Coordinates of C-alpha atoms in Angstrom, one line a residue:
Chain A
M1 CA 21.4 9.8 53.8
R2 CA 23.0 8.1 56.7
F3 CA 26.7 7.2 57.0
R4 CA 27.5 4.2 59.1
F5 CA 31.2 3.6 59.1
R6 CA 32.4 0.3 60.5
G7 CA 35.9 -0.1 61.7
N8 CA 37.9 -3.1 60.9
P9 CA 38.1 -5.2 64.1
V10 CA 34.6 -5.3 65.4
K11 CA 33.8 -8.4 67.4
N12 CA 30.5 -9.3 69.0
T13 CA 28.7 -6.4 67.3
C14 CA 25.5 -7.1 69.2
D15 CA 26.9 -6.6 72.7
N16 CA 26.0 -3.5 74.6
I17 CA 26.0 -1.1 71.6
L18 CA 25.4 2.4 72.9
P19 CA 26.1 6.0 71.8
L20 CA 28.6 7.8 74.0
A21 CA 25.7 10.2 75.0
K22 CA 23.9 7.3 76.7
L23 CA 26.7 6.2 78.9
K24 CA 26.8 6.8 82.7
V25 CA 29.6 8.9 84.1
G26 CA 32.6 6.6 84.8
Q27 CA 31.5 4.0 82.2
K28 CA 33.9 2.8 79.5
G29 CA 33.3 1.5 76.0
V30 CA 35.2 0.7 72.8
V31 CA 34.4 2.7 69.7
A32 CA 32.5 0.5 67.3
Y33 CA 31.7 3.0 64.6
L34 CA 30.7 6.6 63.9
Q35 CA 27.2 7.4 62.9
T36 CA 26.2 10.7 61.6
A37 CA 24.5 12.2 58.6
N38 CA 26.8 15.2 58.8
R39 CA 30.2 14.9 57.1
Q40 CA 31.6 17.8 59.0
R41 CA 30.8 16.2 62.3
L42 CA 32.5 13.0 61.1
Q43 CA 35.6 15.0 60.2
K44 CA 35.6 16.7 63.7
I45 CA 35.3 13.4 65.5
M46 CA 38.1 11.9 63.4
A47 CA 40.3 14.9 64.1
M48 CA 40.1 14.1 67.8
G49 CA 41.5 10.7 67.0
I50 CA 38.3 8.9 67.9
L51 CA 38.3 5.8 65.7
P52 CA 37.1 2.2 65.9
G53 CA 38.9 0.2 68.5
K54 CA 39.7 3.1 70.8
T55 CA 38.6 2.9 74.5
I56 CA 36.6 5.9 75.8
T57 CA 35.8 6.7 79.4
L58 CA 33.0 9.2 80.0
L59 CA 34.0 11.7 82.7
Q60 CA 31.1 14.2 82.7
K61 CA 27.7 14.6 81.1
F62 CA 26.6 18.0 82.0
P63 CA 26.8 20.8 80.8
S64 CA 29.0 19.2 78.1
Y65 CA 30.2 15.6 77.5
V66 CA 33.8 15.2 78.7
F67 CA 35.6 12.0 78.0
Q68 CA 39.1 10.5 78.1
V69 CA 40.6 8.8 75.1
G70 CA 44.2 7.6 75.5
L71 CA 46.0 10.4 77.4
S72 CA 43.7 13.2 76.1
Q73 CA 40.5 14.7 77.3
F74 CA 37.9 16.2 75.0
A75 CA 34.6 18.1 75.5
V76 CA 31.8 17.7 72.9
D77 CA 28.2 18.7 72.7
R78 CA 25.3 16.2 72.6
E79 CA 25.1 15.9 68.8
L80 CA 28.7 14.8 68.6
A81 CA 28.3 12.5 71.6
E82 CA 25.3 10.8 69.9
A83 CA 27.4 10.1 66.8
I84 CA 30.1 8.1 68.6
I85 CA 28.8 4.5 68.9
L86 CA 30.5 2.3 71.5
Q87 CA 30.4 -1.4 72.1
D88 CA 31.4 -3.7 75.0
V89 CA 30.1 -1.0 77.4
D90 CA 30.6 -2.1 81.0
R91 CA 32.5 -5.3 80.0
I92 CA 35.9 -3.8 80.2
N93 CA 37.3 -2.3 83.4
Chain B
M1 CA 52.3 5.3 56.7
H2 CA 55.5 3.6 55.6
G3 CA 55.2 0.9 58.2
T4 CA 51.9 -0.3 56.8
K5 CA 53.5 -0.7 53.4
D6 CA 54.5 -4.3 53.6
K7 CA 51.4 -5.4 55.4
A8 CA 49.2 -3.7 52.9
A9 CA 51.0 -4.9 49.8
G10 CA 48.5 -5.7 47.1
D11 CA 46.0 -3.5 48.9
F12 CA 44.0 -1.2 46.6
L13 CA 44.7 2.0 48.5
E14 CA 48.4 1.2 48.7
I15 CA 48.7 0.5 45.0
S16 CA 46.9 3.7 44.1
L17 CA 49.2 5.7 46.3
E18 CA 52.3 4.2 44.7
R19 CA 51.0 4.8 41.2
I20 CA 50.3 8.5 42.0
E21 CA 53.8 8.8 43.6
T22 CA 55.5 7.6 40.4
L23 CA 53.3 9.9 38.3
L24 CA 54.3 13.1 40.2
K25 CA 57.1 15.0 38.7
G26 CA 57.0 18.4 40.4
D27 CA 58.7 19.6 43.6
Y28 CA 56.2 20.2 46.4
N29 CA 58.5 20.6 49.4
I30 CA 56.9 17.6 51.0
S31 CA 57.3 13.9 50.2
R32 CA 55.5 12.5 47.1
R33 CA 53.7 10.1 49.4
A34 CA 52.3 13.0 51.4
V35 CA 51.2 14.7 48.2
A36 CA 49.5 11.5 47.0
L37 CA 47.8 11.0 50.4
L38 CA 46.4 14.5 50.3
L39 CA 45.2 14.1 46.7
L40 CA 43.4 10.9 47.5
Q41 CA 41.7 12.7 50.4
G42 CA 40.5 15.3 48.0
D43 CA 42.5 18.3 49.3
D44 CA 41.4 21.3 47.2
E45 CA 44.5 23.3 47.6
L46 CA 46.9 20.6 46.6
T47 CA 44.7 19.4 43.8
S48 CA 44.8 22.8 42.2
L49 CA 48.6 23.0 42.8
T50 CA 49.3 19.7 41.1
T51 CA 47.0 20.5 38.3
A52 CA 49.0 23.6 37.7
T53 CA 52.4 21.9 38.1
E54 CA 51.9 18.5 36.3
S55 CA 51.2 17.9 32.7
P56 CA 47.5 17.8 31.7
E57 CA 47.8 14.0 30.9
T58 CA 49.2 13.3 34.3
S59 CA 46.6 15.3 36.1
V60 CA 43.8 13.4 34.3
E61 CA 45.5 10.1 35.1
I62 CA 45.8 11.1 38.8
A63 CA 42.1 12.1 38.9
E64 CA 41.1 8.8 37.4
I65 CA 43.1 6.8 40.0
A66 CA 41.6 8.9 42.8
A67 CA 38.1 8.3 41.4
R68 CA 38.6 4.6 41.1
T69 CA 40.1 4.3 44.6
K70 CA 37.2 6.2 46.0
A71 CA 34.7 4.0 44.2
H72 CA 36.4 0.8 45.5
Y73 CA 35.6 1.6 49.1
Q74 CA 32.4 2.1 50.9
E75 CA 33.9 4.5 53.4
P76 CA 35.4 8.0 52.6
L77 CA 39.1 7.7 51.9
A78 CA 39.9 10.3 54.6
Y79 CA 38.4 8.0 57.1
L80 CA 40.3 4.9 55.9
I81 CA 43.5 6.8 55.9
A82 CA 42.9 8.1 59.4
L83 CA 42.3 4.4 60.5
R84 CA 45.5 3.2 58.9
R85 CA 47.4 6.1 60.5
Q86 CA 45.9 5.2 63.8
E87 CA 47.1 1.5 63.4
E88 CA 50.6 2.7 62.7
V89 CA 50.6 5.1 65.7
N90 CA 49.4 2.3 67.9
R91 CA 52.1 0.0 66.7
I92 CA 54.8 2.6 67.4
V93 CA 53.3 3.5 70.8
K94 CA 53.1 -0.1 71.8
E95 CA 56.8 -0.6 71.1
T96 CA 58.1 2.5 72.6
V97 CA 55.9 3.7 75.5
E98 CA 55.3 2.2 78.9
Y99 CA 52.4 3.7 80.8
R100 CA 51.5 3.0 84.4
P101 CA 48.5 5.0 85.5
G102 CA 48.3 5.9 89.2
T103 CA 45.4 4.7 91.2
K104 CA 44.6 8.0 92.8
L105 CA 43.3 11.0 90.9
P106 CA 46.1 13.6 90.7
L107 CA 45.5 17.0 92.2
R108 CA 45.3 18.7 88.8
E109 CA 42.7 16.3 87.7
R110 CA 40.6 17.0 90.8
L111 CA 41.0 20.7 90.3
S112 CA 39.9 20.3 86.7
R113 CA 36.7 18.5 87.8
I114 CA 36.0 21.3 90.2
M115 CA 36.3 23.8 87.3
T116 CA 34.1 21.9 84.9
N117 CA 31.3 20.8 87.4
P118 CA 28.6 23.5 87.1
V119 CA 27.9 23.4 90.8
T120 CA 31.5 24.3 91.8
G121 CA 32.6 25.8 88.5
T122 CA 30.0 28.6 88.4
P123 CA 30.9 30.1 91.8
L124 CA 34.6 29.7 90.8
L125 CA 33.9 31.7 87.6
F126 CA 32.4 34.5 89.6
L127 CA 35.4 34.4 92.0
I128 CA 37.8 34.7 89.1
L129 CA 35.7 37.5 87.6
Y130 CA 35.5 39.3 91.0
F131 CA 39.2 39.1 91.9
G132 CA 40.6 39.1 88.4
L133 CA 38.5 41.7 86.7
Y134 CA 36.7 43.7 89.5
K135 CA 39.5 43.8 92.1
F136 CA 42.6 43.7 90.0
V137 CA 41.7 45.4 86.7
G138 CA 38.9 47.6 88.1
G139 CA 40.4 48.3 91.6
F140 CA 44.1 48.2 91.1
G141 CA 44.4 49.1 87.4
A142 CA 41.6 51.5 86.9
G143 CA 41.8 52.8 90.5
T144 CA 45.2 52.9 92.1
L145 CA 47.3 53.1 88.9
V146 CA 45.1 55.5 87.0
D147 CA 44.9 57.8 90.0
F148 CA 48.6 57.9 90.3
L149 CA 49.3 58.5 86.6
E150 CA 46.4 60.8 86.0
I151 CA 46.7 63.0 89.1
D152 CA 50.3 62.7 90.3
L153 CA 51.9 62.5 86.9
F154 CA 49.7 64.4 84.4
E155 CA 47.6 66.9 86.4
K156 CA 50.5 67.9 88.7
I157 CA 53.5 67.7 86.4
V158 CA 53.0 67.0 82.7
N159 CA 50.0 69.2 81.9
P160 CA 51.2 72.4 83.6
F161 CA 54.6 72.0 82.0
V162 CA 53.1 71.5 78.5
E163 CA 50.7 74.4 79.0
R164 CA 53.6 76.7 80.0
T165 CA 55.9 75.5 77.2
F166 CA 53.4 75.8 74.4
A167 CA 52.3 79.2 75.7
L168 CA 55.9 80.3 75.1
L169 CA 56.4 78.4 71.9
I170 CA 53.2 79.1 70.0
P171 CA 51.7 82.6 70.3
W172 CA 48.5 81.7 68.3
P173 CA 45.9 80.2 70.7
V174 CA 44.3 78.3 67.9
F175 CA 47.4 76.2 67.2
R176 CA 48.3 76.1 70.9
D177 CA 45.0 74.4 71.6
L178 CA 46.0 71.6 69.1
F179 CA 48.7 70.5 71.6
A180 CA 47.9 71.9 75.0
G181 CA 44.2 72.9 75.2
D182 CA 41.3 71.1 76.9
Y183 CA 41.4 68.6 74.0
G184 CA 45.0 68.9 73.0
I185 CA 47.1 66.1 71.6
I186 CA 49.3 66.0 74.7
T187 CA 47.0 67.2 77.4
L188 CA 44.1 65.0 76.3
G189 CA 45.1 62.4 73.7
I190 CA 48.4 61.2 75.2
R191 CA 47.0 61.7 78.7
Y192 CA 44.1 59.4 78.1
A193 CA 46.2 56.9 76.3
V194 CA 49.0 56.8 78.9
A195 CA 47.3 57.5 82.2
L196 CA 43.9 56.0 81.6
I197 CA 44.0 53.2 79.0
L198 CA 47.5 51.9 79.4
P199 CA 47.2 50.7 83.1
I200 CA 43.7 49.3 82.6
V201 CA 44.6 47.4 79.4
T202 CA 47.9 46.2 80.9
T203 CA 46.3 44.8 84.0
F204 CA 43.6 43.1 81.9
F205 CA 46.1 41.4 79.6
L206 CA 48.1 40.3 82.6
V207 CA 45.0 38.6 84.1
F208 CA 44.0 37.1 80.7
A209 CA 47.5 35.7 80.2
V210 CA 47.4 34.0 83.6
I211 CA 44.0 32.5 82.9
E212 CA 45.1 31.5 79.4
D213 CA 48.3 29.8 80.6
T214 CA 46.6 27.7 83.3
G215 CA 44.3 26.0 80.8
Y216 CA 41.1 27.4 82.3
L217 CA 39.7 28.8 79.1
P218 CA 38.8 25.4 77.5
R219 CA 37.1 24.4 80.8
L220 CA 35.1 27.6 80.8
A221 CA 34.2 26.8 77.2
L222 CA 32.7 23.5 78.0
L223 CA 30.9 25.0 81.0
I224 CA 29.3 27.7 79.0
D225 CA 28.7 25.8 75.7
R226 CA 25.0 25.1 76.4
I227 CA 24.3 28.8 77.1
F228 CA 26.3 30.0 74.1
K229 CA 24.4 27.5 71.8
K230 CA 21.2 29.5 72.6
I231 CA 22.8 32.6 71.1
G232 CA 24.1 30.8 68.0
L233 CA 27.6 30.3 69.3
T234 CA 29.5 27.5 70.8
G235 CA 31.8 27.2 73.9
R236 CA 34.7 28.0 71.5
A237 CA 33.5 31.6 71.3
V238 CA 34.4 32.3 75.0
I239 CA 37.9 33.1 73.8
P240 CA 37.0 36.0 71.6
I241 CA 34.2 37.1 73.9
V242 CA 36.4 37.1 77.0
L243 CA 39.2 38.8 75.0
G244 CA 36.5 41.4 74.1
L245 CA 36.4 42.4 77.7
G246 CA 40.0 43.5 77.1
C247 CA 39.9 45.0 73.6
G248 CA 37.0 44.7 71.2
T249 CA 39.1 45.4 68.2
M250 CA 41.5 42.6 69.0
A251 CA 38.7 40.3 69.8
T252 CA 36.9 41.0 66.5
M253 CA 40.1 40.0 64.8
V254 CA 40.2 36.8 66.9
T255 CA 36.6 35.8 65.7
R256 CA 38.5 34.4 62.7
T257 CA 39.1 31.3 64.8
L258 CA 35.3 30.5 64.8
P259 CA 34.5 27.8 62.3
T260 CA 31.4 29.2 60.5
K261 CA 30.5 32.6 59.0
R262 CA 27.3 32.6 61.1
E263 CA 29.2 32.4 64.4
R264 CA 31.6 35.0 63.2
V265 CA 28.8 37.5 62.4
I266 CA 27.0 36.9 65.7
A267 CA 30.2 37.2 67.7
T268 CA 31.2 40.4 65.9
L269 CA 27.7 41.9 66.6
L270 CA 27.8 41.0 70.2
L271 CA 31.3 42.4 70.6
A272 CA 30.2 45.7 69.0
L273 CA 27.1 45.9 71.1
A274 CA 27.2 44.3 74.5
V275 CA 30.8 43.5 75.4
P276 CA 32.4 46.5 77.1
C277 CA 36.2 46.6 76.6
S278 CA 38.5 46.9 79.6
A279 CA 39.2 50.6 79.1
Q280 CA 35.5 51.3 79.1
M281 CA 34.8 48.9 81.9
G282 CA 37.5 50.4 84.0
V283 CA 36.0 53.8 83.6
I284 CA 32.4 52.5 84.1
L285 CA 33.4 50.6 87.2
G286 CA 35.0 53.8 88.5
L287 CA 31.9 55.9 87.6
L288 CA 29.5 53.5 89.4
A289 CA 31.8 52.4 92.2
G290 CA 30.1 54.6 94.8
S291 CA 26.8 52.8 94.2
P292 CA 26.7 49.0 94.1
K293 CA 23.0 49.1 93.1
A294 CA 23.7 51.2 90.1
L295 CA 26.5 48.8 89.1
L296 CA 24.1 45.9 89.5
V297 CA 21.5 47.5 87.3
W298 CA 24.2 48.2 84.6
A299 CA 25.5 44.6 84.7
V300 CA 22.0 43.0 84.6
V301 CA 20.9 45.2 81.7
V302 CA 24.0 44.6 79.7
I303 CA 24.0 40.8 80.3
T304 CA 20.3 40.6 79.4
I305 CA 20.9 42.5 76.2
F306 CA 23.8 40.3 75.4
I307 CA 21.7 37.1 75.7
L308 CA 18.5 38.5 74.0
V309 CA 20.3 40.1 71.0
G310 CA 22.3 36.9 70.6
Y311 CA 19.2 34.8 70.8
F312 CA 17.3 36.8 68.2
A313 CA 20.4 37.1 66.0
S314 CA 20.7 33.3 66.0
M315 CA 17.1 33.1 64.9
I316 CA 17.5 35.5 62.1
I317 CA 20.9 34.8 60.7
P318 CA 20.8 31.8 58.4
G319 CA 23.2 28.8 58.6
D320 CA 23.7 25.5 60.3
E321 CA 23.7 24.9 64.1
P322 CA 27.4 24.9 65.1
S323 CA 28.8 21.9 66.9
F324 CA 31.2 22.1 69.8
Y325 CA 34.3 20.0 70.3
M326 CA 37.4 21.0 72.2
E327 CA 40.5 19.4 73.6
I328 CA 40.8 19.9 77.3
P329 CA 44.6 20.1 78.0
P330 CA 45.9 19.3 81.5
L331 CA 45.9 22.2 84.0
R332 CA 49.3 23.8 84.4
L333 CA 50.9 26.3 86.7
P334 CA 51.3 29.4 84.7
N335 CA 54.8 30.2 83.4
L336 CA 56.0 33.7 84.4
N337 CA 58.0 34.0 81.3
N338 CA 55.0 33.2 79.1
I339 CA 52.8 35.6 80.9
F340 CA 55.2 38.5 80.6
T341 CA 55.9 37.8 76.9
K342 CA 52.2 37.6 76.0
T343 CA 51.2 40.6 78.0
Y344 CA 54.1 42.6 76.6
A345 CA 53.2 41.6 73.0
R346 CA 49.6 42.5 73.4
V347 CA 50.1 45.7 75.2
K348 CA 52.6 46.7 72.6
W349 CA 50.2 45.8 69.8
Y350 CA 47.5 47.7 71.5
F351 CA 49.6 50.8 72.2
V352 CA 51.0 51.0 68.6
E353 CA 47.4 50.7 67.4
I354 CA 45.8 53.0 69.9
L355 CA 48.2 55.9 70.3
P356 CA 47.9 57.2 66.7
M357 CA 44.2 56.8 67.0
F358 CA 44.1 59.0 70.1
I359 CA 46.3 61.6 68.4
L360 CA 44.1 61.5 65.4
A361 CA 41.0 61.8 67.6
S362 CA 42.5 64.9 69.3
V363 CA 43.3 66.4 65.9
L364 CA 39.8 65.7 64.7
I365 CA 38.2 67.1 67.8
W366 CA 40.4 70.2 67.4
F367 CA 39.4 70.6 63.8
G368 CA 35.8 69.8 64.5
Q369 CA 35.6 72.5 67.1
L370 CA 37.5 75.0 65.0
S371 CA 35.3 74.5 62.0
G372 CA 32.0 74.3 64.0
L373 CA 31.4 70.8 62.7
F374 CA 31.4 69.4 66.2
R375 CA 29.0 72.0 67.5
L376 CA 26.6 70.8 64.7
L377 CA 27.1 67.1 65.4
T378 CA 26.8 67.7 69.1
K379 CA 23.6 69.6 68.5
V380 CA 22.3 66.6 66.5
L381 CA 23.3 64.2 69.2
E382 CA 21.7 66.3 71.9
H383 CA 18.3 65.2 70.8
P384 CA 18.7 61.4 71.4
V385 CA 20.7 62.3 74.6
R386 CA 17.8 64.5 75.8
W387 CA 15.4 61.7 74.8
I388 CA 17.1 59.3 77.2
G389 CA 16.9 61.9 80.0
L390 CA 20.5 63.1 80.1
P391 CA 21.8 66.7 80.2
D392 CA 22.8 68.2 76.9
N393 CA 26.5 68.2 77.6
T394 CA 26.7 64.4 77.7
A395 CA 26.3 64.6 73.9
V396 CA 30.0 65.5 73.8
A397 CA 30.9 62.3 75.6
F398 CA 28.9 60.3 73.1
L399 CA 30.5 62.0 70.1
F400 CA 34.0 61.4 71.5
G401 CA 32.9 57.9 72.3
F402 CA 33.0 57.1 68.6
F403 CA 36.6 58.0 68.3
R404 CA 37.3 55.6 71.1
R405 CA 34.7 54.0 73.2
D406 CA 36.7 54.5 76.4
Y407 CA 37.3 58.1 75.4
G408 CA 33.6 58.7 75.7
A409 CA 33.4 56.9 79.0
A410 CA 36.3 59.0 80.2
G411 CA 34.4 62.1 79.1
L412 CA 31.5 61.0 81.4
Y413 CA 34.1 60.8 84.2
D414 CA 34.7 64.5 83.9
L415 CA 31.0 65.2 84.0
K416 CA 30.5 63.1 87.1
K417 CA 33.4 64.9 88.8
A418 CA 31.7 68.2 88.0
G419 CA 28.5 66.8 89.7
L420 CA 26.3 67.2 86.6
L421 CA 24.7 63.7 86.7
S422 CA 22.2 62.1 89.0
G423 CA 22.4 58.4 89.9
N424 CA 19.8 57.3 87.4
Q425 CA 21.3 59.5 84.7
L426 CA 24.7 58.0 85.3
V427 CA 23.4 54.4 84.9
V428 CA 21.5 55.3 81.8
A429 CA 24.6 57.0 80.4
C430 CA 26.8 54.1 81.2
I431 CA 24.4 51.6 79.7
T432 CA 24.0 53.6 76.5
L433 CA 27.7 54.2 76.2
T434 CA 28.5 50.5 76.7
L435 CA 26.1 49.6 73.9
F436 CA 26.9 52.6 71.7
L437 CA 28.9 52.4 68.5
P438 CA 32.3 50.7 68.9
C439 CA 35.3 53.0 68.6
V440 CA 36.7 53.9 65.2
A441 CA 39.2 51.1 65.3
Q442 CA 36.6 48.4 66.0
F443 CA 34.4 49.8 63.4
L444 CA 37.2 49.6 60.8
M445 CA 38.0 46.0 62.0
N446 CA 34.3 45.1 61.6
V447 CA 34.3 46.3 58.1
K448 CA 37.7 44.6 57.4
E449 CA 36.6 41.2 58.8
R450 CA 33.0 41.1 57.8
G451 CA 32.9 43.3 54.7
W452 CA 31.2 46.7 54.1
K453 CA 27.6 45.5 54.1
T454 CA 27.7 43.5 57.3
G455 CA 30.1 45.9 59.1
L456 CA 28.0 48.9 58.3
A457 CA 24.7 47.1 59.1
I458 CA 26.1 46.1 62.5
S459 CA 27.1 49.7 63.3
I460 CA 23.7 51.2 62.3
F461 CA 21.9 48.6 64.3
V462 CA 24.1 49.3 67.4
L463 CA 23.6 53.1 67.0
F464 CA 19.8 52.8 67.2
F465 CA 19.7 50.0 69.6
S466 CA 21.9 51.8 72.2
F467 CA 19.7 54.8 72.4
S468 CA 16.5 52.8 72.4
A469 CA 17.8 50.7 75.3
G470 CA 18.9 53.8 77.2
Y471 CA 15.4 55.3 76.7
F472 CA 13.8 52.1 77.8
V473 CA 15.9 51.9 81.0
S474 CA 15.4 55.5 81.9
Q475 CA 11.6 55.1 81.5
V476 CA 11.5 51.9 83.5
L477 CA 13.5 53.4 86.3
G478 CA 11.2 56.4 86.3
L479 CA 8.1 54.4 86.3
L480 CA 9.3 52.2 89.1
G481 CA 10.3 55.3 91.1
V482 CA 13.8 54.0 91.5
Y483 CA 16.5 56.5 92.3
L484 CA 20.0 55.1 92.3

């Protein structure tokens, strides 16, 4: 089973949709939805306040994914970074 | 969520919430709305609490409302509620907070990047380990301070005084030995606790508090996560593991913070086997200080065993692969007050826990020697000790090692001073003793945290593994013709 949770305000869904893990360091995107077959992972992502509409900046990819969301920074592993799907990558600066 | 009320009037979730609120009659110390929100999100604890408090009819009705609400939406309710909460937070923040980001990266941010970039972060980690652990804990704590307390205080003043006093007080040598002999409560137990362990542990906890207070640990966690994944753990486990370099017993308790049982078992095993505590490390650093090559062999063997055993444990122990996520708080200058409070609390905990253990160990050793039980156990242990190429009298150090790991290491110290061990023997003894059974306190903590079966299984494994590894190293050193 695969959960695909769409957030409310999603415009232009076909533009530059990418998982966080595929971004380049320094790129930004807006969270479109969270995609994971694992409920615990979903819970963890939500606990970090990562929800549709939030802007995320990728700061580092190796050895872990580090990103900025709001005024906070988080580190996650690849599995979690794959589950965070962003849109409008590159469009916003 | 009050703010979303008007906007969401007529909304299914909102109506369900209000209906549950009016149904609730009990007092829960939190608002009815909070209770209703938790019930809708399927909180187990609160569900059983309301079922016990409310009438059966009400409970059934609430359950029905929750089920209907759940069925109404495609997404899990917890997710929807989080979204609404986020909207509300955004609304408040927008009205109240003005934020102007600077154009340049602040210094703390640049420092943070240096710490988390593997190219610069790895050398930095070694610098911290070198100055923090080797120089400060090993050199100053286990060297300068221990020498002062051990020689100037105990050997010159306390021990002769105690010997004289008890010679006058107790005419029977058997009971005199309990307090003042070679293994007496004061001359050995309290001496080891105060002169050897206290300075080492205090300096370690001081360094740990500084590192903890700066916010370095989460950065170390993200740096090391990939490696720790290979041994079935995540970056999160650096906290108990690094703490284990201070006190394995305390660290085993801290494994509670790991999210899955699998991670807790692996961390407990590694703490019992391949993570030397500060007291032990202090003595081992002291023992091998004269020979950097010997120290290198010890470190390489122990680290290799840490990784290999973790790797195989993660293959064998069932359970899901853990996932890693951690907030990276901003770097901060450590606060002196925090550091002293934390160090004081930890040293106090340690001392309260350790001192009775040392006294008990002294009494047990005294009893064991009096009854001949120790001679028997020492004789038994002499076989594996001989097997790994060590002189018979190191068996005593191993036996005492169980009462306190550092106690055993300290026993080796006496043997080295007497010139009874060659370089190779010293390394093999140090490796075996590092891996050997954790002290009584850590053993009890293993059983307490992991249960009898797992706790005991870990201890038996560690017992056999330590001597096998010692045997292996002594053979390899012999075959290669290495003399350290």
